[in-house]
JSON list of C-alpha atoms in Angstrom, two decimals:
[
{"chain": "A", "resi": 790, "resn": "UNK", "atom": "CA", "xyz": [-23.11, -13.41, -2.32]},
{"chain": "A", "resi": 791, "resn": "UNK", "atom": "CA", "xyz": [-23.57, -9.89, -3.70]},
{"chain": "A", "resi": 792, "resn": "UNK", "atom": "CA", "xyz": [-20.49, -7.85, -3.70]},
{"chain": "A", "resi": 793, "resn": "UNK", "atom": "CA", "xyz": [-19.21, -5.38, -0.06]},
{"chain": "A", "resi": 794, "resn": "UNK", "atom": "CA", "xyz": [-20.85, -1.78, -0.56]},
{"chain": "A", "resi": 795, "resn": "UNK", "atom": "CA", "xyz": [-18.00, 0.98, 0.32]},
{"chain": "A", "resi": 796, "resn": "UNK", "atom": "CA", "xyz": [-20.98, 3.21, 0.57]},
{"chain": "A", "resi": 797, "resn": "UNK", "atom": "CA", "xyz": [-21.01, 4.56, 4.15]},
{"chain": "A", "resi": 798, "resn": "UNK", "atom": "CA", "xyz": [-17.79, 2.13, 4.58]},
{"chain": "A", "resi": 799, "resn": "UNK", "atom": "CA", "xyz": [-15.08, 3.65, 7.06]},
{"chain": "A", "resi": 800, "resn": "UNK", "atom": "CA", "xyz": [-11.62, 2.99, 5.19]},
{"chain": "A", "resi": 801, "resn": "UNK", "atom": "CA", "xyz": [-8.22, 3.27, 6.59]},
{"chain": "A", "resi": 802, "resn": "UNK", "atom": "CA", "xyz": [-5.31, 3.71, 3.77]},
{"chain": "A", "resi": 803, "resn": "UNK", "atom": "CA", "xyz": [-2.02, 4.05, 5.31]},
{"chain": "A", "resi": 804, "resn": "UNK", "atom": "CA", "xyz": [0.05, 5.50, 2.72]},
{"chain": "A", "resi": 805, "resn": "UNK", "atom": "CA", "xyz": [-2.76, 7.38, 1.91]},
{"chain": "A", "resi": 806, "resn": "UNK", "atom": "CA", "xyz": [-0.67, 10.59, 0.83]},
{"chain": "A", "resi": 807, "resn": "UNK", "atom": "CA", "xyz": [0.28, 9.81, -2.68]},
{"chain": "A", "resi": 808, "resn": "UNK", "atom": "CA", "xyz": [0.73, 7.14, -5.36]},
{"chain": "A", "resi": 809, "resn": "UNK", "atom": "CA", "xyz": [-1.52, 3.90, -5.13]},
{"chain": "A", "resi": 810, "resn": "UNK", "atom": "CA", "xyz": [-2.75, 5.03, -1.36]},
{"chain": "A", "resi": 811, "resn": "UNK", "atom": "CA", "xyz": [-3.85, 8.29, -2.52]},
{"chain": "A", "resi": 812, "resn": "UNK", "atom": "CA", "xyz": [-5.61, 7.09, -5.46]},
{"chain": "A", "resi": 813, "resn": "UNK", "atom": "CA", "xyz": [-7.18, 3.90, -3.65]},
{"chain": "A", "resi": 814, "resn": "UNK", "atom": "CA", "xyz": [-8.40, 6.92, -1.25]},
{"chain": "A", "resi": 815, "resn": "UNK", "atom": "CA", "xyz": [-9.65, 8.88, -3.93]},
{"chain": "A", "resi": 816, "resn": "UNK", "atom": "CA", "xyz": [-11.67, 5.67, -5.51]},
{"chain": "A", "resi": 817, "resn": "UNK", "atom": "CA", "xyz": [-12.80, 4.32, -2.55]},
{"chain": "A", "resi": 818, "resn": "UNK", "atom": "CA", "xyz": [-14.28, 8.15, -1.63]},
{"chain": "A", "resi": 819, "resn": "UNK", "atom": "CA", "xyz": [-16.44, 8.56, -5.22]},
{"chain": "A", "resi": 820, "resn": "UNK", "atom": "CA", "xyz": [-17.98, 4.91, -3.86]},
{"chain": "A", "resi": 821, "resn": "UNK", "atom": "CA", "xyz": [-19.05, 6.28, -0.76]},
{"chain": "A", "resi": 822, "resn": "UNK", "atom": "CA", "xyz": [-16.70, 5.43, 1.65]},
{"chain": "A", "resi": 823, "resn": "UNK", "atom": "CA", "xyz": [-15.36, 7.87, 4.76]},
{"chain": "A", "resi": 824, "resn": "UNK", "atom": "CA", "xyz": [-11.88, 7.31, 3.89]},
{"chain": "A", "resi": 825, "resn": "UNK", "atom": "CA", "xyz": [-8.96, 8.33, 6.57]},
{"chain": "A", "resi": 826, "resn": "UNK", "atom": "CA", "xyz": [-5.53, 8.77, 4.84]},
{"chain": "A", "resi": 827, "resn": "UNK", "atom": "CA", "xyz": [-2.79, 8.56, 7.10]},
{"chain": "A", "resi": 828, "resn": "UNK", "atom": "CA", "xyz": [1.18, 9.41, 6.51]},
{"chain": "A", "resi": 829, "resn": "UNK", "atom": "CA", "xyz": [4.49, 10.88, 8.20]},
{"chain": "A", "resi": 830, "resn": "UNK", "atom": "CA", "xyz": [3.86, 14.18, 6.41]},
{"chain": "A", "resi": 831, "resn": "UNK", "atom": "CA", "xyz": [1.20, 16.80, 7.32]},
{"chain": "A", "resi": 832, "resn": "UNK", "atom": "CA", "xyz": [1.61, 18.51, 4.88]},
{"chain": "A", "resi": 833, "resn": "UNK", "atom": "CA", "xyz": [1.27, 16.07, 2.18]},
{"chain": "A", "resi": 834, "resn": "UNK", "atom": "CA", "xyz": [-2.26, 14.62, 3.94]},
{"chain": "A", "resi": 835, "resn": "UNK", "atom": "CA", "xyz": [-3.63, 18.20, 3.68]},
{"chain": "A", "resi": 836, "resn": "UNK", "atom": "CA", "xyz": [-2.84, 18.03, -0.18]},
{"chain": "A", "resi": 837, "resn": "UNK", "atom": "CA", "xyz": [-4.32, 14.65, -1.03]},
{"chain": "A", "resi": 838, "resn": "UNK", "atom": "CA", "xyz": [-7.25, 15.36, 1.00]},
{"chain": "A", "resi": 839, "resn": "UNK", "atom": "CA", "xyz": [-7.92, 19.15, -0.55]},
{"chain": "A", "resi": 840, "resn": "UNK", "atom": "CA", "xyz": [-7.96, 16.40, -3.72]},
{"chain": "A", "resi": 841, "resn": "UNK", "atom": "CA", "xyz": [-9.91, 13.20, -2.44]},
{"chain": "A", "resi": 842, "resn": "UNK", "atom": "CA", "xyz": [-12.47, 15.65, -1.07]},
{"chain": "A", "resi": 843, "resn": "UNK", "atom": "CA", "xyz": [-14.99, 16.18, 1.86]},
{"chain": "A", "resi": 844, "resn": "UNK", "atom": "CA", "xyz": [-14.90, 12.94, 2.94]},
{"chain": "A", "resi": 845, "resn": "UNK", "atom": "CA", "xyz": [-11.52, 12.50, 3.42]},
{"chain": "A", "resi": 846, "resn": "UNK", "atom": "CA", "xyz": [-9.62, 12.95, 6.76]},
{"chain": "A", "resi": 847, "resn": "UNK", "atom": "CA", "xyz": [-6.21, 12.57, 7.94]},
{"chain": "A", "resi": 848, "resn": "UNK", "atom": "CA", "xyz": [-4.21, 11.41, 10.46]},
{"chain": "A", "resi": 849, "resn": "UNK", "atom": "CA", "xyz": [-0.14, 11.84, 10.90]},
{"chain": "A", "resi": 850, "resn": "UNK", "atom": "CA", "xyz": [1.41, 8.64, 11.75]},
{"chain": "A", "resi": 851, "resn": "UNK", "atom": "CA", "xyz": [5.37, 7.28, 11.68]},
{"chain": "A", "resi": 852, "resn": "UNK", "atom": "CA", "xyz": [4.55, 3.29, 10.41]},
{"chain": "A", "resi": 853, "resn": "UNK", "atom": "CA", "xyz": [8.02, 2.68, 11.88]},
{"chain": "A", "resi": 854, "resn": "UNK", "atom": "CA", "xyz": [6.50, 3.52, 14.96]},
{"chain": "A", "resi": 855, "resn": "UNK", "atom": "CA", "xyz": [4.48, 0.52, 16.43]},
{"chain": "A", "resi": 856, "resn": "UNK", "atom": "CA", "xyz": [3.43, 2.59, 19.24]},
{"chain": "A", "resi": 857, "resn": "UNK", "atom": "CA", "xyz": [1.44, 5.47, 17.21]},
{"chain": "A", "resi": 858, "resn": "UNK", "atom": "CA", "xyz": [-0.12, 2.55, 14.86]},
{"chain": "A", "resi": 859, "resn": "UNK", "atom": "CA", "xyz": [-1.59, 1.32, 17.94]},
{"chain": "A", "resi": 860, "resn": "UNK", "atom": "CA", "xyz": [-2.87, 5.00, 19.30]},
{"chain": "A", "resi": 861, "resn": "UNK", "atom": "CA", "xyz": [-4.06, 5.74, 15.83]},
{"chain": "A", "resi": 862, "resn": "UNK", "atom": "CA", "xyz": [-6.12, 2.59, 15.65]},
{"chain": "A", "resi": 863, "resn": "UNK", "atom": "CA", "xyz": [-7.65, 3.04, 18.84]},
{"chain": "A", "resi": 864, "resn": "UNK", "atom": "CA", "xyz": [-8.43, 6.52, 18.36]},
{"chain": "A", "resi": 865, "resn": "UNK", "atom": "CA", "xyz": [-10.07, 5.84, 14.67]},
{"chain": "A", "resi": 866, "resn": "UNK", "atom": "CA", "xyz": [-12.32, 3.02, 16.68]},
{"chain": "A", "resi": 867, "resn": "UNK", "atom": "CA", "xyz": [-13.84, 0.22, 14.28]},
{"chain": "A", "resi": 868, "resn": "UNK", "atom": "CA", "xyz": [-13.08, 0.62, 10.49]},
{"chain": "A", "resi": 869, "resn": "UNK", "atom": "CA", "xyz": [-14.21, -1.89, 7.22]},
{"chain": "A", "resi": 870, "resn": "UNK", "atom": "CA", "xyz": [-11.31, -1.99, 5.49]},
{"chain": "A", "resi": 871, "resn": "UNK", "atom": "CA", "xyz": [-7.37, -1.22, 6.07]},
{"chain": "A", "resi": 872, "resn": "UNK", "atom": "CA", "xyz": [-5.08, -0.44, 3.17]},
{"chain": "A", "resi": 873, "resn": "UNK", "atom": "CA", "xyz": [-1.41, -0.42, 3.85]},
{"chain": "A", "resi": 874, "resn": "UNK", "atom": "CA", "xyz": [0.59, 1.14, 1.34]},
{"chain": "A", "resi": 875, "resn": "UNK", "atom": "CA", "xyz": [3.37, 2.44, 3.05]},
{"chain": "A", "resi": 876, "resn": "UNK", "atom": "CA", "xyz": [7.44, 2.66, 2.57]},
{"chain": "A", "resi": 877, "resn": "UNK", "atom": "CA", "xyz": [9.33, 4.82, 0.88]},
{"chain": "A", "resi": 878, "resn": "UNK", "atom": "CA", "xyz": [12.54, 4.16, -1.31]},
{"chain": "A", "resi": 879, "resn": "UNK", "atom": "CA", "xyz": [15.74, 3.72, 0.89]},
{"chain": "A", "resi": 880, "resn": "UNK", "atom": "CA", "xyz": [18.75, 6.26, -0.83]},
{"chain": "A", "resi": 881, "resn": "UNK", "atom": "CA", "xyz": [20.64, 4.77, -3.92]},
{"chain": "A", "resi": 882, "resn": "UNK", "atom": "CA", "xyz": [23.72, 2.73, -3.38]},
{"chain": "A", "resi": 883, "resn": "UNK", "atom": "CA", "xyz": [24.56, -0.49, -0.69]},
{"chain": "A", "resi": 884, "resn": "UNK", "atom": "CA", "xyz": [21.69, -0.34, 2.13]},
{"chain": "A", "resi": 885, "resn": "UNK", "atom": "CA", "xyz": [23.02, -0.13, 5.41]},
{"chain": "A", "resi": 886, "resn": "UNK", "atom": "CA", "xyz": [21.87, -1.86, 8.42]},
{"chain": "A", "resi": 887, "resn": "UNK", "atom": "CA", "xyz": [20.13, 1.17, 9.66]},
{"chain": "A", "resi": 888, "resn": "UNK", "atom": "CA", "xyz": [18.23, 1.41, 6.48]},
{"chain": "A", "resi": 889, "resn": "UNK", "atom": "CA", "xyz": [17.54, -2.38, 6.34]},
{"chain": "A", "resi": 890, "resn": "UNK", "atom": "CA", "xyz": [15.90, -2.17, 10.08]},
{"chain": "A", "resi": 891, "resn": "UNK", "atom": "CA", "xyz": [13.86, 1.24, 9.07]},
{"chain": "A", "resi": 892, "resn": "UNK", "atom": "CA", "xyz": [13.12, -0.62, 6.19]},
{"chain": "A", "resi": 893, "resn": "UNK", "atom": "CA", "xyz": [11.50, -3.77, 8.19]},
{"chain": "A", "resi": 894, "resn": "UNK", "atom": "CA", "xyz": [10.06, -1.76, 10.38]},
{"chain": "A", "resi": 895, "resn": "UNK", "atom": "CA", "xyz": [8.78, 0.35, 8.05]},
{"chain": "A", "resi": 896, "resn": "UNK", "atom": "CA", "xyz": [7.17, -2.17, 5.66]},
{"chain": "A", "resi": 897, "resn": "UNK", "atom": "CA", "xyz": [6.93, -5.38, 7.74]},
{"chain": "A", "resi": 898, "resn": "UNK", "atom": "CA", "xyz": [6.70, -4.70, 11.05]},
{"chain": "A", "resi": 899, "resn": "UNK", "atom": "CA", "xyz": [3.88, -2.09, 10.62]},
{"chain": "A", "resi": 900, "resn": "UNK", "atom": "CA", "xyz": [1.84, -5.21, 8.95]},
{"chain": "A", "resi": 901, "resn": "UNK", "atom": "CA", "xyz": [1.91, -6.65, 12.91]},
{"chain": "A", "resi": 902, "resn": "UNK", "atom": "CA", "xyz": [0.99, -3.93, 14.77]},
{"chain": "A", "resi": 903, "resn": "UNK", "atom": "CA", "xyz": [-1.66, -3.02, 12.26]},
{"chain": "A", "resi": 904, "resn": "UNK", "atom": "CA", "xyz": [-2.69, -6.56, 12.53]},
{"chain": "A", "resi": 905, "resn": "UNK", "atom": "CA", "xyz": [-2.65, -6.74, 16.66]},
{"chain": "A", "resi": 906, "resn": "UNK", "atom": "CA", "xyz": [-4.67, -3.50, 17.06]},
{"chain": "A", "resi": 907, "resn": "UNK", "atom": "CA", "xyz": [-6.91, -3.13, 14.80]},
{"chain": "A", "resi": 908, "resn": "UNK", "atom": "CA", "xyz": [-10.52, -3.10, 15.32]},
{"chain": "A", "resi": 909, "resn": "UNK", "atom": "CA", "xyz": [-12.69, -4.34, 12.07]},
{"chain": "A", "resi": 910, "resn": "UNK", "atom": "CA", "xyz": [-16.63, -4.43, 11.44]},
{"chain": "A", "resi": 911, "resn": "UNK", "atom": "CA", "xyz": [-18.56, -7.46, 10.00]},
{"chain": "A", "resi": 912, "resn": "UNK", "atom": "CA", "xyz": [-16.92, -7.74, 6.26]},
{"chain": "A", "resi": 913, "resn": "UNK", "atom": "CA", "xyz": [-14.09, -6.28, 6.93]},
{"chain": "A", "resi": 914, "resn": "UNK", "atom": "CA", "xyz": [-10.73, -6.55, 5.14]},
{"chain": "A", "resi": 915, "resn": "UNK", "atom": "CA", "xyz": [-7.11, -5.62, 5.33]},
{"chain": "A", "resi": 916, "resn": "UNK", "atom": "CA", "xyz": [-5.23, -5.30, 1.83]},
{"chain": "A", "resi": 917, "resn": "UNK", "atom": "CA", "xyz": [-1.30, -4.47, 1.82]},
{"chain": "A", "resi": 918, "resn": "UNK", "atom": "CA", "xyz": [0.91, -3.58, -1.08]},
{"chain": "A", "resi": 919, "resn": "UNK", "atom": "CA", "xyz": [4.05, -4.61, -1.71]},
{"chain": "A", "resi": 920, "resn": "UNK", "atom": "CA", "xyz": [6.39, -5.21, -5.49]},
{"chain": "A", "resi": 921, "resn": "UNK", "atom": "CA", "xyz": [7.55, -7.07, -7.95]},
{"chain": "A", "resi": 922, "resn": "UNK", "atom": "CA", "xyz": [10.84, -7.17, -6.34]},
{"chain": "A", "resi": 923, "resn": "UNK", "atom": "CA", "xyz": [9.85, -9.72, -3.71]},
{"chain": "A", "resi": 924, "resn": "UNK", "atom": "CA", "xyz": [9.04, -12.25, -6.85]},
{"chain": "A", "resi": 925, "resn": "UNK", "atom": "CA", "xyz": [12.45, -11.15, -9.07]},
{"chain": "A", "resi": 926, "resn": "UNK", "atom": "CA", "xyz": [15.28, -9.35, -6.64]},
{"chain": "A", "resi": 927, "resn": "UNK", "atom": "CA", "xyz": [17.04, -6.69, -8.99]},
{"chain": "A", "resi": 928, "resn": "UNK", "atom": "CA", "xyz": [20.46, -6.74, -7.89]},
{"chain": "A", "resi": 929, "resn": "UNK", "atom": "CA", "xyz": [21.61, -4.38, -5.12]},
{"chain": "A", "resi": 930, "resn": "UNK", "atom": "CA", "xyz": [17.80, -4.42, -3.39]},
{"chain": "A", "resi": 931, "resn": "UNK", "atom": "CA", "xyz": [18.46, -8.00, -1.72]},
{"chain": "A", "resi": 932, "resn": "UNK", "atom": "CA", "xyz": [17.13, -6.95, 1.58]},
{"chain": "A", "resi": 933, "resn": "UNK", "atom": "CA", "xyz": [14.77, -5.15, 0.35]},
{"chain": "A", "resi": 934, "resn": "UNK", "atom": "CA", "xyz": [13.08, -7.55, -1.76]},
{"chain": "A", "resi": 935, "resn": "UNK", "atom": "CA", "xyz": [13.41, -10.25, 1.11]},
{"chain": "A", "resi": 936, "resn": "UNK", "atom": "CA", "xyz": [11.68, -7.69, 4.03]},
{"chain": "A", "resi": 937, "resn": "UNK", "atom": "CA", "xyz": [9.14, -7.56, 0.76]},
{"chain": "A", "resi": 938, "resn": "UNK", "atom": "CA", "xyz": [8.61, -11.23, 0.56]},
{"chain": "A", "resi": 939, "resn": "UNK", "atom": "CA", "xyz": [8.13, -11.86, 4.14]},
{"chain": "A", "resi": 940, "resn": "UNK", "atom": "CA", "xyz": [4.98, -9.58, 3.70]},
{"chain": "A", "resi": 941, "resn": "UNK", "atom": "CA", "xyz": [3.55, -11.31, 1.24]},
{"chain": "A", "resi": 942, "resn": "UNK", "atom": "CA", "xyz": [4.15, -14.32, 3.20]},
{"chain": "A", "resi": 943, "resn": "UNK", "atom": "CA", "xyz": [2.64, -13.09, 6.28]},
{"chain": "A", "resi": 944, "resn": "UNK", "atom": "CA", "xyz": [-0.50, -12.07, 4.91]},
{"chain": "A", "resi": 945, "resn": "UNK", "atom": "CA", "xyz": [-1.36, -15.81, 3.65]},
{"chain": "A", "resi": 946, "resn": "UNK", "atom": "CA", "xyz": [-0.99, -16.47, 7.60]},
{"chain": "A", "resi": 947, "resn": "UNK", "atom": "CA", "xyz": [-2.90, -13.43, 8.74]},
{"chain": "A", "resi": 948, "resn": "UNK", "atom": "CA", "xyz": [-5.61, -14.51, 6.26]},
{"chain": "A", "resi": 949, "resn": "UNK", "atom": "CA", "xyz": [-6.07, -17.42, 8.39]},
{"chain": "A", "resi": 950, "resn": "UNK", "atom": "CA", "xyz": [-5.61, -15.68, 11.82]},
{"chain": "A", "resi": 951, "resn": "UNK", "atom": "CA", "xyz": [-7.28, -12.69, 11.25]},
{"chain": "A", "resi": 952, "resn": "UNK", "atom": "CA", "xyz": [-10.90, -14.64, 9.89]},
{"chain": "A", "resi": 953, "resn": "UNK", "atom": "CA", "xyz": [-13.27, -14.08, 9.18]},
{"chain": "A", "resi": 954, "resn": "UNK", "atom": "CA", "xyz": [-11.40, -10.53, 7.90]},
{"chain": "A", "resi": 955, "resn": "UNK", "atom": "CA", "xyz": [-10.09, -10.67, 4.78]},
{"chain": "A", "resi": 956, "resn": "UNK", "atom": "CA", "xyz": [-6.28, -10.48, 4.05]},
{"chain": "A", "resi": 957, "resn": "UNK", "atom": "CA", "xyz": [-4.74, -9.86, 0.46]},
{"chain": "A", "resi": 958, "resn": "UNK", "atom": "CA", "xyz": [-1.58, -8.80, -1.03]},
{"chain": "A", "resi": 959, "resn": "UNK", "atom": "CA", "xyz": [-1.12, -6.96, -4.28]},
{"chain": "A", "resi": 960, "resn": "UNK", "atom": "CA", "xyz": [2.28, -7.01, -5.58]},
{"chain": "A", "resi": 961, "resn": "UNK", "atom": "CA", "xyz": [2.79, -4.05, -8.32]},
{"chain": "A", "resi": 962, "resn": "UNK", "atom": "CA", "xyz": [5.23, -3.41, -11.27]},
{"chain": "A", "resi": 963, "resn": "UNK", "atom": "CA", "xyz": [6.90, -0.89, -12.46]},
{"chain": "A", "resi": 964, "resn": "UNK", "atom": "CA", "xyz": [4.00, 2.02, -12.04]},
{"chain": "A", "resi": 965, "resn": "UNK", "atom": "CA", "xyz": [4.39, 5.75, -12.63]},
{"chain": "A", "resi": 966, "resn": "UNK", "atom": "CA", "xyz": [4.12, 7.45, -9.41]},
{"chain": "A", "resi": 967, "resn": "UNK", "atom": "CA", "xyz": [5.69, 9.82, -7.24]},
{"chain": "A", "resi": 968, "resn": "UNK", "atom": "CA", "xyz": [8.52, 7.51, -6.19]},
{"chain": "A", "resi": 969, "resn": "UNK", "atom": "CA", "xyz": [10.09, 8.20, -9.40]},
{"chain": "A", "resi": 970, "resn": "UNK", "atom": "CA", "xyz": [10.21, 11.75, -9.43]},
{"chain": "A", "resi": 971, "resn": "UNK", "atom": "CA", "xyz": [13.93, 11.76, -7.23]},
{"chain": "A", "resi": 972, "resn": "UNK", "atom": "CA", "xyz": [15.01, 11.75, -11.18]},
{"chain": "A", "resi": 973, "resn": "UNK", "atom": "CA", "xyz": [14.75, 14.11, -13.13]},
{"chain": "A", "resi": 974, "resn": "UNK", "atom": "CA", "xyz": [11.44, 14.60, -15.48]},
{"chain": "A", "resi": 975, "resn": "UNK", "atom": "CA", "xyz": [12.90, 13.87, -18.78]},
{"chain": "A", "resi": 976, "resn": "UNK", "atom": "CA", "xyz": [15.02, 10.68, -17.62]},
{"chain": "A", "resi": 977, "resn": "UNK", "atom": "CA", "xyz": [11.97, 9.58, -15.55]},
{"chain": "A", "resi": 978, "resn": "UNK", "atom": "CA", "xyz": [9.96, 9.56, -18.89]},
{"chain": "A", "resi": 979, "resn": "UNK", "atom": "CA", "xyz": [12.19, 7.64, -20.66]},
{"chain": "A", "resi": 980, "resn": "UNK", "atom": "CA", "xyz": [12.72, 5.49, -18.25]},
{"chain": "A", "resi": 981, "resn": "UNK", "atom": "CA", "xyz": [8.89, 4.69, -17.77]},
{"chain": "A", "resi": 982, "resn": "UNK", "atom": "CA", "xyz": [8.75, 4.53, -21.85]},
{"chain": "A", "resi": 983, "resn": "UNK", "atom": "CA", "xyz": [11.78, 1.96, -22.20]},
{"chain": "A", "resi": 984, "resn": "UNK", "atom": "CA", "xyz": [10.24, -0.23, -19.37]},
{"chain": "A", "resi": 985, "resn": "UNK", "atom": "CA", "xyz": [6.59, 0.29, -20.98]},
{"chain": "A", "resi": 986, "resn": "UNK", "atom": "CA", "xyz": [7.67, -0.89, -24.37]},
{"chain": "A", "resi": 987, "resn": "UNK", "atom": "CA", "xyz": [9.10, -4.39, -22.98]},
{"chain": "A", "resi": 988, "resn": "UNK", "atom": "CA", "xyz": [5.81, -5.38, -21.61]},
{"chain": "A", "resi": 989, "resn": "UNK", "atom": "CA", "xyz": [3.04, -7.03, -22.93]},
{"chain": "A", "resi": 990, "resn": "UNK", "atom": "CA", "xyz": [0.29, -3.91, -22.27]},
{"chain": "A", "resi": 991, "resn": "UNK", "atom": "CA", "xyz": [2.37, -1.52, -23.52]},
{"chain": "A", "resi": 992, "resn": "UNK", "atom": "CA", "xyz": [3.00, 1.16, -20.98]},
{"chain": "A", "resi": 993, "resn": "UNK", "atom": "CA", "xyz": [3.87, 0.73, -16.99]},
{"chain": "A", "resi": 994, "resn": "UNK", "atom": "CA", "xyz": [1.44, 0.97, -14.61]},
{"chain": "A", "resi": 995, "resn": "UNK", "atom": "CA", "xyz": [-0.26, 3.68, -13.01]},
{"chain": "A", "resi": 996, "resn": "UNK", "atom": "CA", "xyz": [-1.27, 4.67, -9.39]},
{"chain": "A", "resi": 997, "resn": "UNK", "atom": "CA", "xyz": [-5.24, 4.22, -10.50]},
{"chain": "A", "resi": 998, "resn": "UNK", "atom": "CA", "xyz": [-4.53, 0.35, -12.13]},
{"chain": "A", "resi": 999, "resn": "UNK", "atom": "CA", "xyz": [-3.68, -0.32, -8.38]},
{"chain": "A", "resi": 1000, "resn": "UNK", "atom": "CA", "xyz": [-6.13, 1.04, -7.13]},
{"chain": "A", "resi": 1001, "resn": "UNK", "atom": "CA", "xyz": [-8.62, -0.21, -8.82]},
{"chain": "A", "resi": 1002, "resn": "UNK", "atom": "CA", "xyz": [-7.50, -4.07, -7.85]},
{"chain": "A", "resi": 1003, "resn": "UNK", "atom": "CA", "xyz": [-7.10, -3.02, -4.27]},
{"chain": "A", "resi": 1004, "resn": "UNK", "atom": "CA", "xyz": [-10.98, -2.09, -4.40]},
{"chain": "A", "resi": 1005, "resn": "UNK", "atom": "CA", "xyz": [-11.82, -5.24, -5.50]},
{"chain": "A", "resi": 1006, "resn": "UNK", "atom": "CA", "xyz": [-10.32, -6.94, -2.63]},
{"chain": "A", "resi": 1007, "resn": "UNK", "atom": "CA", "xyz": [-11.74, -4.64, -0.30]},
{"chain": "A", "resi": 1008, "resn": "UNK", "atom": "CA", "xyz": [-15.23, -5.54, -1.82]},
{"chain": "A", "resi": 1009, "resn": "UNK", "atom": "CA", "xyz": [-15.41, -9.62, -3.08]},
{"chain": "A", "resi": 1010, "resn": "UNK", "atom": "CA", "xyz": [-16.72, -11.40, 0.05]},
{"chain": "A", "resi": 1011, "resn": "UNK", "atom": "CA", "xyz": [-14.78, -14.28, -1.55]},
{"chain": "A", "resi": 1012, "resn": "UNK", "atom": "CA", "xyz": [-11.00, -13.35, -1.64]},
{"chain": "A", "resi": 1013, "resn": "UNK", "atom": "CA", "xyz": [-8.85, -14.05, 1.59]},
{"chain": "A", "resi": 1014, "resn": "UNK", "atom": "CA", "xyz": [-5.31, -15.24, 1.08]},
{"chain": "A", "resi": 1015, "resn": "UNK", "atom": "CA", "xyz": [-4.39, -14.10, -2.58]},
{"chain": "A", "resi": 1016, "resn": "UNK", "atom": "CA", "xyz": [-1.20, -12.80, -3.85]},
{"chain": "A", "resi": 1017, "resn": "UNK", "atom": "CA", "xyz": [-2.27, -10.90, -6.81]},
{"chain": "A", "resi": 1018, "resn": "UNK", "atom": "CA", "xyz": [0.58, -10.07, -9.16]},
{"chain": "A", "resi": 1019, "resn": "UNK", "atom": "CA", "xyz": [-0.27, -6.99, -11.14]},
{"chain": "A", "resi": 1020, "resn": "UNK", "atom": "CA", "xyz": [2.53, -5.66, -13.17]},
{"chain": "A", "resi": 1021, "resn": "UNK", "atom": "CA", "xyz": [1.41, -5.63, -16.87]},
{"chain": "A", "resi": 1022, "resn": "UNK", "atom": "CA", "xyz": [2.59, -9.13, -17.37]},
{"chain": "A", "resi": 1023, "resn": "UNK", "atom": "CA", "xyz": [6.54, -8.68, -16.41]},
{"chain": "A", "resi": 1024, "resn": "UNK", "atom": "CA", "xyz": [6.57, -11.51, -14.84]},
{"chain": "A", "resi": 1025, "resn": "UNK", "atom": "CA", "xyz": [5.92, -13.81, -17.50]}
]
């Protein structure tokens, strides 16, 4: 079977306002697609679309809010292909249990109500993004590496409840994006030089490696269920 055209496609990237959302947007817009980028910040949606281009729009949405998921899915209507790429770093130091339940909601619970409401044509496919740290916990980010993990559980069993739509997980590496930049420009390119020189390609990942692999699950008819570990080789 020939490979999913995103030409004319409508794509949903939660997330959608920087890093691998925005540049799965961006990619997924030079093939064609009507792309809808969705995030907290208003701001930040008007920036990445003034980037992505004409046919990019946005939508404000709180992912730790099950109720506006399900309002922006049913204003949005039927859409080809969801990518959820959403979560943002909790503050440095011992997570608290508010933080740990933001977190989940956040990053896990999103995946349900994204899953109960949405509305998908013939092909369609849901892709969600999640990290290395749910295969090797650095210490101090137990939680968050286990509300992690649960994702990339659930989307093996959403790949079977959700056929025919297609569910896959990629699970990232170190990358350079705009998570990084709470430290300061000269330490952050250090930091992403000493982690790039430990693995086998080299260098760390970048927003566009992503996004790249996340097209190719939105578009081969034949992946459902995979856990695709993209991190440069760390984890070998």
């Amino acid at each position: 079977m020939a490979a999913i055209s995103l030409n004319g496609a409508r794509v949903l990237v939660i997330g959608g306002s920087s890093g691998f959302g925005e540049a799965t947007a961006a990619r997924a817009a030079r093939e064609g697609a009507h792309v809808t980028i969705a995030s907290r910040s208003e701001d930040k949606l008007r920036a990445a679309a003034a980037r992505i281009g004409d046919q990019c729009q946005t939508a404000v949405v709180d992912v730790r809010d099950g109720d506006a998921i399900a309002g922006m899915l049913a204003r949005l209507g039927t859409l080809d292909h969801i990518v959820l790429s959403a979560g943002e770093l909790p503050p440095p130091g011992p997570m608290s249990l508010e933080h740990m339940h933001e977190q989940a909601n956040a990053r896990f619970w999103s995946v349900i109500h994204v899953a109960r409401n949405a509305q998908f044509g013939p092909g369609g496919s849901l892709t969600l993004v999640t990290g290395a740290a749910t295969l090797r916990p650095p210490k101090g980010m137990a939680a968050l590496s286990a509300i992690g993990a649960a994702v990339n559980a659930l989307s093996r069993g959403l790949a079977q409840d959700l056929a025919p739509v297609r569910v896959n997980t990629i699970i990232p590496g170190a990358a350079d994006t705009p998570l990084w930049d709470t430290m300061p420009a000269d330490k952050k390119a250090d930091r992403m030089e000493q982690i790039g020189r430990g693995l086998p390609v080299g260098r760390v990942g970048e927003a566009d490696d992503v996004a790249m692999q996340i097209i190719a699950c939105m578009v081969n008819p034949f992946m459902t269920g995979s856990l695709v570990v993209l991190d440069g080789g760390g984890s070998i």
